[in-house]
Amino acid sequence: MRCLWLAGVLALVGCPGPGTPEPDAPDAAPEDATPTDVAGDAPVDRPEPPPTDGLLHLRITDAVRAEPLPCKVTLQGVGGTRTPMLGMDEQRGQWLDRERRVLGVGPWLLLAEGRADVALPPGRYRLTATRGGEYEALALGEVELALRRGARVAGELRRTVETEGEVCAEFHVHSEPSFDSDVPLDQRVLSMAVEGVEVFASTDHDAAGDFGPALRTTGLQRHLHWVPGDEITAEGLGHFNVYPLPEGIDPATRLRPDFGSVADLVARARSVAPDAVLQLNHPLWRQHPIGYWALAGLDPMTGRSRMELVRAFDAVEVWNGHTLDEWADVSVGVEGVLDAWMSTLQHGRGATATGSSDTHRLSASPPGWPRTYVRVPDDDPSRVTDVMLTTALRAGDASLTSGPFLRALVGGERPGRLARAEGGRVTVEVDVQGVSWTPADRVEVLANRAVVASRELPRPRPGAGLERQRFSLPVTLRRDAWVIVRTRARDPVGPYAGVHQRPMASLALVNPVYVDVDGDGRWTPPGENGP
């Protein structure tokens, strides 16, 4: 897919570009000339005079539908101008245009409807608009603001990554109801919409907030589907998400974190919310007693541990963006968690892999980085249901990414399903896309922990993303196997994913397909036998 950048009008009044006359400069034509006097029958395109209110006037629309859409504008000071740091603190933004629901957060403007009329400190700024990893970054150029000299900027964001049939989900976020977050609910939902998140579960610590009013006041109901949830905070055992919660359930009383064992915790959660997904969070977090696999002493190679690894978990968070803001010895990196997760697959205890931000703030670790894509019958967020989501997650029909968008079929089967190999041979069909700031250099196919096939991806043109690649890779297997597909990249995700203390690796991973090689009609876990 060819990535297109600016596909609309860019009006930078007060900031002339090359070949553009200063707004105050006299025209070459006589004062009494009409437009046709200058260029025959062609009308003259005269620059609009700059607004005198000193405001930045933004208008960002969808390139295809010509509709306003939620987006994020990154501000960068140039020519001696300092990059602004907006907001009250790292957990509370500042409403700069309440009528149009424009929030200032660090170096960003969060726009609920792609429009803003805001005051910034006088100076010169470079502007870039983004909307998550499905839209190419839109370079809006530079503007200069002064006391009585504003600027008008208009542009179109173009979606360059096709995700039909799947929704972008965030299953681990925190806000005001949590004891460790002060992010207001309306600011939290806006922070998700501008990153292209379409589904989110509210997972505050032992508390359930009501996001319905926040969705209505921000006007984001058609862009976001909310799933009520809770993060069970059982110190000494781990942290576990439960979503969706039945209506009227108070997790502080019904899901009290005073459990004697993980088995007790699972039993309580299943009795309170029998239709919910139970997700194991940040399983190898070390510093605090909140990572169940770390507490259990899980050996990433053998899958053995000191405590019973309860098989009742539906999902496990293998990529937690919040860990990038902690020291490396506090939490194992994503590759280490993936190794541990693969050891559970070897022994038939694998849960669906998810990726989420675990965001507690606004100015760092924004929601949706990483994110989970879920296969649903209807990918319109306003028509998505909780049942659609839980059905797909339990079935393993999901992928996760902090960068490119990846799909894969193994033997013609989707993730979570059983495929059959003919004579030990099976074909893996790959479909991968990406924008310019979420790199991908290689696709790998892993079977029972071993890389059994790979392909280098073409280097994109400068300033362009990964043009859509579709290809097939033949694989030969010796025994029943789980097969996953992932991407690798040398470079991290670009700056539009937010500010972190450590670089965010760019990777995507599709959950396993289980392959019956011996022809007995079922899948047998390989144990420690390898590929």
Coordinates of C-alpha atoms in Angstrom, one line a residue:
M1 CA 0.0 0.0 0.0
R2 CA 1.4 3.4 -1.0
C3 CA 1.5 5.7 2.0
L4 CA 0.3 9.2 1.2
W5 CA 1.2 12.1 3.3
L6 CA -0.5 15.5 3.1
A7 CA -3.5 15.1 0.9
G8 CA -5.3 18.3 1.5
V9 CA -4.9 22.0 2.2
L10 CA -2.1 23.3 4.3
A11 CA -2.7 27.0 5.2
L12 CA 0.1 28.3 7.2
V13 CA -0.7 32.0 7.4
G14 CA 2.0 34.1 8.9
C15 CA 4.5 31.4 8.1
P16 CA 5.4 31.8 4.4
G17 CA 6.9 28.8 2.7
P18 CA 9.3 28.8 -0.3
G19 CA 8.0 30.8 -3.2
T20 CA 5.1 32.2 -1.2
P21 CA 5.0 36.0 -0.9
E22 CA 4.8 37.6 2.5
P23 CA 1.2 38.4 3.3
D24 CA 2.1 42.1 3.5
A25 CA 4.1 42.3 0.3
P26 CA 2.5 44.2 -2.6
D27 CA 1.2 42.2 -5.6
A28 CA 3.0 42.6 -8.9
A29 CA -0.3 43.6 -10.6
P30 CA -1.6 47.2 -10.5
E31 CA -3.8 48.2 -7.6
D32 CA -6.9 48.4 -9.8
A33 CA -6.3 45.0 -11.5
T34 CA -8.9 42.2 -11.2
P35 CA -7.9 38.6 -10.7
T36 CA -8.0 37.9 -14.4
D37 CA -5.7 40.8 -15.1
V38 CA -2.8 38.8 -13.5
A39 CA -3.1 35.4 -15.2
G40 CA -5.5 35.5 -18.0
D41 CA -8.6 33.6 -17.2
A42 CA -7.1 31.8 -14.2
P43 CA -8.1 33.2 -10.8
V44 CA -5.4 34.4 -8.4
D45 CA -5.0 32.4 -5.2
R46 CA -4.4 35.2 -2.8
P47 CA -3.2 34.1 0.7
E48 CA -5.7 34.6 3.4
P49 CA -4.7 37.3 5.9
P50 CA -3.4 36.0 9.2
P51 CA -5.9 36.0 12.1
T52 CA -5.1 38.9 14.5
D53 CA -6.2 37.0 17.7
G54 CA -2.8 35.2 18.1
L55 CA -4.5 31.8 18.2
L56 CA -3.6 28.6 16.4
H57 CA -6.6 27.5 14.4
L58 CA -6.5 23.8 13.6
R59 CA -8.8 21.8 11.2
I60 CA -7.9 18.1 10.7
T61 CA -10.2 15.8 8.8
D62 CA -10.3 12.3 7.4
A63 CA -8.9 12.2 3.9
V64 CA -11.5 9.8 2.6
R65 CA -14.7 10.8 4.4
A66 CA -13.8 14.5 4.8
E67 CA -15.1 14.2 8.4
P68 CA -13.5 15.5 11.5
L69 CA -11.9 12.8 13.6
P70 CA -10.1 12.5 17.0
C71 CA -6.4 13.0 16.6
K72 CA -3.2 14.1 18.3
V73 CA -1.0 17.1 17.3
T74 CA 2.6 17.0 18.4
L75 CA 4.2 20.4 19.0
Q76 CA 7.9 21.0 18.6
G77 CA 9.5 24.4 19.2
V78 CA 12.0 25.5 16.5
G79 CA 14.4 28.4 16.0
G80 CA 14.9 29.0 19.7
T81 CA 11.3 28.4 20.7
R82 CA 10.9 26.0 23.6
T83 CA 8.7 22.9 23.1
P84 CA 5.7 23.6 25.3
M85 CA 4.8 21.3 28.2
L86 CA 1.1 21.6 28.6
G87 CA -1.2 20.4 31.3
M88 CA -1.5 20.6 35.1
D89 CA 0.9 17.7 35.7
E90 CA 1.7 14.3 34.2
Q91 CA -1.7 12.9 35.1
R92 CA -4.0 15.9 34.4
G93 CA -4.1 17.8 31.1
Q94 CA -5.4 21.3 30.6
W95 CA -8.6 22.0 28.7
L96 CA -7.5 24.6 26.1
D97 CA -10.7 24.7 24.1
R98 CA -13.5 23.3 26.2
E99 CA -16.2 23.8 23.6
R100 CA -14.4 21.6 21.1
R101 CA -12.9 19.4 23.7
V102 CA -9.2 20.2 23.1
L103 CA -6.8 19.0 25.8
G104 CA -3.2 20.1 26.3
V105 CA -1.0 17.2 27.5
G106 CA 2.8 17.6 27.5
P107 CA 3.9 18.5 24.0
W108 CA 0.6 17.4 22.5
L109 CA -2.8 18.7 21.7
L110 CA -5.6 16.1 21.9
L111 CA -8.5 16.9 19.6
A112 CA -11.8 15.2 20.1
E113 CA -13.2 16.4 16.7
G114 CA -10.1 17.5 14.8
R115 CA -10.7 21.2 15.5
A116 CA -9.1 23.6 17.9
D117 CA -8.7 27.3 18.4
V118 CA -6.0 27.6 21.1
A119 CA -3.5 30.0 22.5
L120 CA 0.2 29.0 22.7
P121 CA 3.2 31.0 23.9
P122 CA 4.5 33.2 21.1
G123 CA 7.1 31.5 19.0
R124 CA 7.6 29.2 16.1
Y125 CA 6.4 25.6 16.1
R126 CA 6.5 22.5 13.9
L127 CA 3.3 20.5 13.9
T128 CA 2.6 16.9 13.2
A129 CA -0.8 15.2 13.4
T130 CA -1.2 11.4 14.2
R131 CA -4.0 8.9 15.1
G132 CA -2.3 5.7 16.2
G133 CA -0.6 3.2 14.0
E134 CA -3.2 2.9 11.3
Y135 CA -2.8 6.5 10.0
E136 CA 0.4 7.9 8.5
A137 CA 1.9 10.9 10.3
L138 CA 0.7 14.1 8.8
A139 CA 3.4 16.8 8.6
L140 CA 1.7 20.1 9.0
G141 CA 4.8 22.3 8.6
E142 CA 5.7 25.3 10.8
V143 CA 3.7 28.2 12.1
E144 CA 4.7 31.4 13.8
L145 CA 2.5 32.9 16.6
A146 CA 2.7 36.3 18.1
L147 CA 0.5 38.5 20.3
R148 CA -1.7 39.7 17.3
R149 CA -0.6 37.2 14.7
G150 CA -2.2 33.8 14.6
A151 CA -2.2 31.0 12.1
R152 CA -4.6 28.7 10.4
V153 CA -3.6 25.1 9.7
A154 CA -5.8 22.5 7.8
G155 CA -4.9 19.0 6.7
E156 CA -6.2 15.5 6.1
L157 CA -5.1 12.4 7.9
R158 CA -5.0 9.3 5.6
R159 CA -5.5 5.8 6.9
T160 CA -2.9 3.7 5.3
V161 CA -3.2 0.4 7.3
E162 CA -6.3 -1.7 6.5
T163 CA -7.6 -3.6 9.6
E164 CA -11.1 -4.7 8.3
G165 CA -12.7 -7.3 10.6
E166 CA -10.7 -6.4 13.6
V167 CA -10.9 -3.8 16.3
C168 CA -8.0 -2.1 18.2
A169 CA -8.3 -2.8 21.9
E170 CA -6.7 -1.6 25.1
F171 CA -7.2 -4.0 28.0
H172 CA -5.2 -2.4 30.8
V173 CA -5.7 1.3 31.7
H174 CA -5.9 3.3 34.9
S175 CA -7.7 6.6 35.8
E176 CA -9.2 8.4 38.8
P177 CA -10.8 5.4 40.5
S178 CA -7.4 3.8 41.0
F179 CA -5.4 4.5 44.1
D180 CA -2.3 5.2 41.9
S181 CA -3.8 7.4 39.1
D182 CA -5.5 10.8 39.0
V183 CA -6.4 10.9 35.3
P184 CA -10.0 12.3 35.0
L185 CA -12.3 10.0 33.2
D186 CA -13.1 12.4 30.3
Q187 CA -9.4 13.0 29.7
R188 CA -8.7 9.3 29.8
V189 CA -11.3 8.5 27.1
L190 CA -10.0 11.3 24.9
S191 CA -6.4 10.1 25.3
M192 CA -7.5 6.7 23.9
A193 CA -9.6 8.0 21.0
V194 CA -6.7 10.1 19.6
E195 CA -4.5 7.0 19.5
G196 CA -7.0 5.1 17.4
V197 CA -8.1 2.8 20.2
E198 CA -11.6 1.5 19.5
V199 CA -12.3 -0.8 22.5
F200 CA -11.1 -0.4 26.1
A201 CA -11.6 -2.1 29.4
S202 CA -11.5 0.1 32.5
T203 CA -9.2 -1.8 34.9
D204 CA -8.6 0.3 37.9
H205 CA -7.3 -1.2 41.1
D206 CA -10.2 -2.9 43.0
A207 CA -12.6 -0.2 41.7
A208 CA -15.1 0.2 38.9
G209 CA -15.5 3.6 37.4
D210 CA -18.5 4.6 35.2
F211 CA -17.1 5.9 31.9
G212 CA -20.6 6.3 30.3
P213 CA -20.9 10.0 31.2
A214 CA -17.3 10.7 30.1
L215 CA -18.0 9.2 26.7
R216 CA -21.2 11.3 26.3
T217 CA -19.6 14.6 27.3
T218 CA -16.7 14.1 25.0
G219 CA -18.9 13.0 22.1
L220 CA -16.8 9.9 21.6
Q221 CA -19.4 7.2 21.8
R222 CA -19.2 6.2 18.1
H223 CA -15.4 6.0 18.3
L224 CA -15.1 3.9 21.5
H225 CA -16.7 0.9 23.1
W226 CA -16.2 0.7 26.8
V227 CA -16.0 -2.6 28.7
P228 CA -16.4 -2.3 32.5
G229 CA -13.6 -4.1 34.3
D230 CA -11.3 -4.4 37.4
E231 CA -7.7 -5.1 38.3
I232 CA -7.7 -7.5 41.2
T233 CA -4.7 -6.3 43.3
A234 CA -3.6 -9.3 45.3
E235 CA -0.2 -8.5 46.7
G236 CA 2.0 -11.6 47.1
L237 CA 0.0 -13.4 44.3
G238 CA -0.1 -10.9 41.4
H239 CA -2.4 -8.6 39.5
F240 CA -5.3 -9.9 37.4
N241 CA -7.8 -8.2 35.2
V242 CA -11.4 -9.2 35.0
Y243 CA -13.6 -7.8 32.2
P244 CA -16.4 -7.3 31.5
L245 CA -17.9 -7.0 35.0
P246 CA -21.6 -7.6 35.4
E247 CA -23.7 -4.4 36.0
G248 CA -23.8 -3.3 39.6
I249 CA -20.8 -5.3 40.8
D250 CA -18.5 -3.5 43.3
P251 CA -15.1 -5.1 43.0
A252 CA -14.0 -3.6 46.3
T253 CA -16.5 -5.9 48.1
R254 CA -17.2 -8.7 45.6
L255 CA -13.6 -9.2 44.4
R256 CA -11.7 -8.5 47.6
P257 CA -7.9 -9.0 47.2
D258 CA -7.5 -11.0 50.4
F259 CA -7.0 -14.4 48.8
G260 CA -5.1 -17.3 50.2
S261 CA -4.1 -18.7 46.8
V262 CA -4.4 -17.9 43.1
A263 CA -6.8 -20.8 42.8
D264 CA -9.1 -19.1 45.3
L265 CA -8.8 -15.8 43.4
V266 CA -9.8 -17.5 40.1
A267 CA -12.7 -19.3 41.7
R268 CA -14.0 -16.0 43.2
A269 CA -13.7 -14.2 39.9
R270 CA -15.4 -17.0 38.0
S271 CA -18.3 -17.0 40.4
V272 CA -18.7 -13.2 40.4
A273 CA -18.2 -12.7 36.6
P274 CA -18.7 -16.1 34.9
D275 CA -18.7 -14.6 31.4
A276 CA -15.6 -12.4 31.9
V277 CA -12.1 -12.7 30.5
L278 CA -9.5 -13.3 33.3
Q279 CA -6.2 -11.8 32.3
L280 CA -2.8 -12.3 34.0
N281 CA -1.0 -8.9 34.1
H282 CA 2.7 -8.1 33.8
P283 CA 3.6 -11.7 34.8
L284 CA 7.3 -11.2 35.3
W285 CA 7.3 -7.9 37.2
R286 CA 10.0 -8.4 39.9
Q287 CA 10.4 -5.4 42.2
H288 CA 6.9 -5.5 43.7
P289 CA 5.0 -8.8 44.5
I290 CA 2.7 -8.3 41.6
G291 CA 4.0 -10.6 38.8
Y292 CA 2.5 -14.1 39.3
W293 CA 5.1 -15.9 37.1
A294 CA 8.0 -14.1 38.9
L295 CA 6.5 -15.0 42.3
A296 CA 6.0 -18.6 41.1
G297 CA 9.6 -18.9 39.9
L298 CA 8.6 -19.8 36.4
D299 CA 11.5 -21.2 34.4
P300 CA 11.2 -19.8 30.9
M301 CA 12.9 -22.9 29.4
T302 CA 11.1 -25.7 31.2
G303 CA 7.8 -24.2 32.2
R304 CA 8.3 -25.4 35.7
S305 CA 7.5 -23.3 38.8
R306 CA 7.1 -23.5 42.6
M307 CA 3.4 -22.7 42.5
E308 CA 0.7 -24.3 40.4
L309 CA 0.2 -22.4 37.2
V310 CA -3.5 -22.3 37.1
R311 CA -4.8 -23.0 33.7
A312 CA -8.0 -20.9 34.1
F313 CA -6.5 -17.7 32.7
D314 CA -8.0 -16.7 29.4
A315 CA -5.3 -14.1 28.5
V316 CA -1.8 -13.2 29.6
E317 CA -0.3 -9.7 29.1
V318 CA 3.0 -10.5 27.4
W319 CA 3.7 -6.9 26.3
N320 CA 3.2 -4.2 29.0
G321 CA 4.2 -0.7 27.9
H322 CA 4.3 0.6 31.5
T323 CA 7.5 -1.4 32.1
L324 CA 9.4 0.9 29.8
D325 CA 9.2 3.5 32.6
E326 CA 10.8 1.2 35.1
W327 CA 14.4 0.1 35.5
A328 CA 15.4 -3.0 33.5
D329 CA 15.9 -5.0 36.7
V330 CA 12.3 -4.3 37.8
S331 CA 10.6 -6.0 35.0
V332 CA 11.8 -8.4 32.3
G333 CA 11.6 -7.0 28.8
V334 CA 9.0 -8.2 26.2
E335 CA 11.4 -10.8 24.8
G336 CA 11.8 -12.4 28.2
V337 CA 8.1 -12.5 28.8
L338 CA 7.5 -14.0 25.3
D339 CA 10.0 -16.7 26.1
A340 CA 8.2 -17.5 29.3
W341 CA 4.8 -17.5 27.6
M342 CA 6.1 -19.9 24.9
S343 CA 7.2 -22.3 27.7
T344 CA 3.6 -22.4 28.8
L345 CA 2.5 -23.2 25.2
Q346 CA 4.9 -26.1 25.2
H347 CA 3.1 -27.6 28.1
G348 CA -0.4 -26.9 26.9
R349 CA -1.1 -24.1 29.4
G350 CA -1.0 -21.2 27.0
A351 CA -3.4 -18.4 27.3
T352 CA -4.2 -15.8 24.6
A353 CA -1.3 -13.3 24.4
T354 CA -2.3 -9.6 24.7
G355 CA -0.5 -6.3 24.7
S356 CA -1.5 -3.2 26.6
S357 CA -0.1 0.0 28.0
D358 CA -1.0 -0.3 31.7
T359 CA -1.1 3.5 31.5
H360 CA -1.4 5.5 34.7
R361 CA -0.6 8.9 33.2
L362 CA -1.3 11.2 30.3
S363 CA 2.1 12.8 29.5
A364 CA 3.9 9.5 29.3
S365 CA 3.0 5.9 28.4
P366 CA -0.2 6.9 26.5
P367 CA -2.9 4.2 26.0
G368 CA -2.7 1.9 23.0
W369 CA 1.1 1.4 23.0
P370 CA 1.2 -1.6 22.7
R371 CA -2.3 -2.7 21.7
T372 CA -4.4 -5.8 21.0
Y373 CA -6.3 -6.5 17.8
V374 CA -9.4 -8.7 18.2
R375 CA -11.3 -10.4 15.4
V376 CA -15.0 -9.5 15.6
P377 CA -18.1 -10.0 13.3
D378 CA -18.6 -6.2 13.1
D379 CA -15.6 -3.8 13.5
D380 CA -17.7 -0.7 13.9
P381 CA -16.9 0.4 17.6
S382 CA -20.5 1.6 18.1
R383 CA -21.8 -1.9 17.3
V384 CA -19.1 -4.0 19.0
T385 CA -20.4 -6.1 21.9
D386 CA -18.7 -7.5 25.0
V387 CA -19.7 -11.0 23.8
M388 CA -17.9 -10.5 20.5
L389 CA -14.7 -9.6 22.4
T390 CA -14.8 -12.3 25.0
T391 CA -15.6 -15.0 22.4
A392 CA -12.6 -14.0 20.3
L393 CA -10.2 -13.7 23.2
R394 CA -11.1 -17.0 24.7
A395 CA -10.6 -18.6 21.2
G396 CA -7.2 -17.0 20.8
D397 CA -8.3 -15.1 17.7
A398 CA -6.2 -12.0 18.4
S399 CA -2.9 -10.3 17.8
L400 CA -0.8 -7.7 19.6
T401 CA 1.4 -5.0 18.3
S402 CA 3.5 -1.9 19.3
G403 CA 4.1 -1.3 15.6
P404 CA 3.0 -2.9 12.3
F405 CA -0.3 -4.7 11.8
L406 CA 0.2 -8.4 11.2
R407 CA -2.2 -11.2 10.1
A408 CA -1.4 -14.8 9.5
L409 CA -3.1 -18.1 8.6
V410 CA -1.5 -21.4 9.2
G411 CA -2.8 -24.2 7.0
G412 CA -5.7 -21.9 6.2
E413 CA -6.7 -21.6 9.8
R414 CA -7.0 -18.5 12.0
P415 CA -5.2 -18.1 15.4
G416 CA -6.6 -20.3 18.1
R417 CA -7.8 -23.0 15.8
L418 CA -6.6 -26.5 14.8
A419 CA -4.9 -27.0 11.5
R420 CA -3.8 -30.2 9.8
A421 CA -0.5 -30.8 8.2
E422 CA -0.2 -33.0 5.1
G423 CA 2.9 -35.1 5.5
G424 CA 4.2 -32.7 8.1
R425 CA 4.0 -29.8 5.6
V426 CA 1.9 -26.7 6.2
T427 CA 1.7 -23.3 4.5
V428 CA 1.8 -20.0 6.5
E429 CA 0.1 -17.1 4.8
V430 CA 1.3 -13.6 6.0
D431 CA -0.2 -10.2 5.6
V432 CA 1.8 -7.3 7.1
Q433 CA 1.5 -3.5 6.9
G434 CA 2.9 -0.5 8.8
V435 CA 3.3 3.3 8.8
S436 CA 6.7 5.0 8.5
W437 CA 7.3 5.3 12.3
T438 CA 6.5 1.7 13.3
P439 CA 9.3 -0.2 11.6
A440 CA 9.4 -3.9 10.6
D441 CA 12.5 -5.6 9.1
R442 CA 11.7 -9.3 9.2
V443 CA 8.8 -11.8 9.6
E444 CA 9.5 -15.0 11.5
V445 CA 7.5 -18.2 11.9
L446 CA 8.1 -20.1 15.1
A447 CA 7.0 -23.6 15.8
N448 CA 7.5 -25.1 19.3
R449 CA 9.9 -22.2 20.0
A450 CA 12.1 -22.7 17.0
V451 CA 12.3 -20.4 14.0
V452 CA 11.2 -22.6 11.1
A453 CA 10.8 -19.9 8.4
S454 CA 11.5 -16.2 7.9
R455 CA 11.5 -13.4 5.3
E456 CA 13.2 -10.1 5.1
L457 CA 10.9 -7.2 4.4
P458 CA 11.6 -4.5 1.8
R459 CA 13.0 -1.2 3.0
P460 CA 10.3 1.4 2.6
R461 CA 10.9 4.6 0.6
P462 CA 12.1 7.5 2.7
G463 CA 9.2 9.0 4.6
A464 CA 6.9 6.1 3.7
G465 CA 5.6 3.1 5.7
L466 CA 5.9 -0.6 4.9
E467 CA 3.9 -1.2 1.7
R468 CA 1.5 -4.0 2.3
Q469 CA 3.2 -7.4 1.9
R470 CA 1.4 -10.6 1.3
F471 CA 3.3 -13.8 0.9
S472 CA 3.3 -17.5 1.8
L473 CA 6.0 -19.5 3.7
P474 CA 6.2 -23.3 3.5
V475 CA 6.9 -25.0 6.8
T476 CA 7.8 -28.6 7.6
L477 CA 7.0 -30.0 11.1
R478 CA 8.1 -33.3 12.8
R479 CA 5.5 -33.4 15.5
D480 CA 2.3 -31.6 16.6
A481 CA 3.2 -28.0 17.0
W482 CA 2.0 -24.6 18.0
V483 CA 2.9 -22.0 15.3
I484 CA 3.1 -18.3 15.8
V485 CA 4.1 -15.4 13.4
R486 CA 5.9 -12.3 14.6
T487 CA 7.8 -9.3 13.2
R488 CA 11.2 -8.0 14.3
A489 CA 12.7 -4.5 13.8
R490 CA 16.2 -3.0 14.4
D491 CA 14.8 0.4 15.2
P492 CA 12.2 1.3 17.9
V493 CA 8.8 2.8 17.5
G494 CA 8.9 6.5 16.6
P495 CA 8.2 9.4 18.9
Y496 CA 4.5 9.7 18.2
A497 CA 3.8 6.7 20.5
G498 CA 4.7 8.8 23.5
V499 CA 7.5 9.5 25.9
H500 CA 9.2 6.5 27.7
Q501 CA 12.4 6.2 29.7
R502 CA 13.5 3.3 27.4
P503 CA 12.8 2.9 23.7
M504 CA 9.7 1.0 22.7
A505 CA 10.5 -2.1 20.6
S506 CA 8.5 -2.3 17.4
L507 CA 7.0 -5.8 17.1
A508 CA 3.8 -7.6 16.2
L509 CA 2.7 -11.1 17.1
V510 CA -0.2 -13.3 16.0
N511 CA -1.5 -15.8 18.6
P512 CA -0.8 -19.5 17.8
V513 CA -2.5 -21.9 15.5
Y514 CA -2.2 -25.5 16.7
V515 CA -1.1 -28.0 14.1
D516 CA -2.0 -31.7 14.1
V517 CA 0.9 -33.4 12.4
D518 CA 0.4 -37.0 13.4
G519 CA -3.1 -37.1 12.0
D520 CA -4.9 -38.2 15.1
G521 CA -7.4 -35.3 14.9
R522 CA -6.1 -33.5 18.0
W523 CA -3.2 -31.4 19.2
T524 CA -0.7 -32.9 21.6
P525 CA 1.6 -30.4 23.6
P526 CA 5.2 -31.0 22.7
G527 CA 6.5 -30.6 26.3
E528 CA 10.2 -30.1 26.4
N529 CA 10.8 -32.0 23.1
G530 CA 11.3 -28.8 21.1
P531 CA 10.4 -28.6 17.4

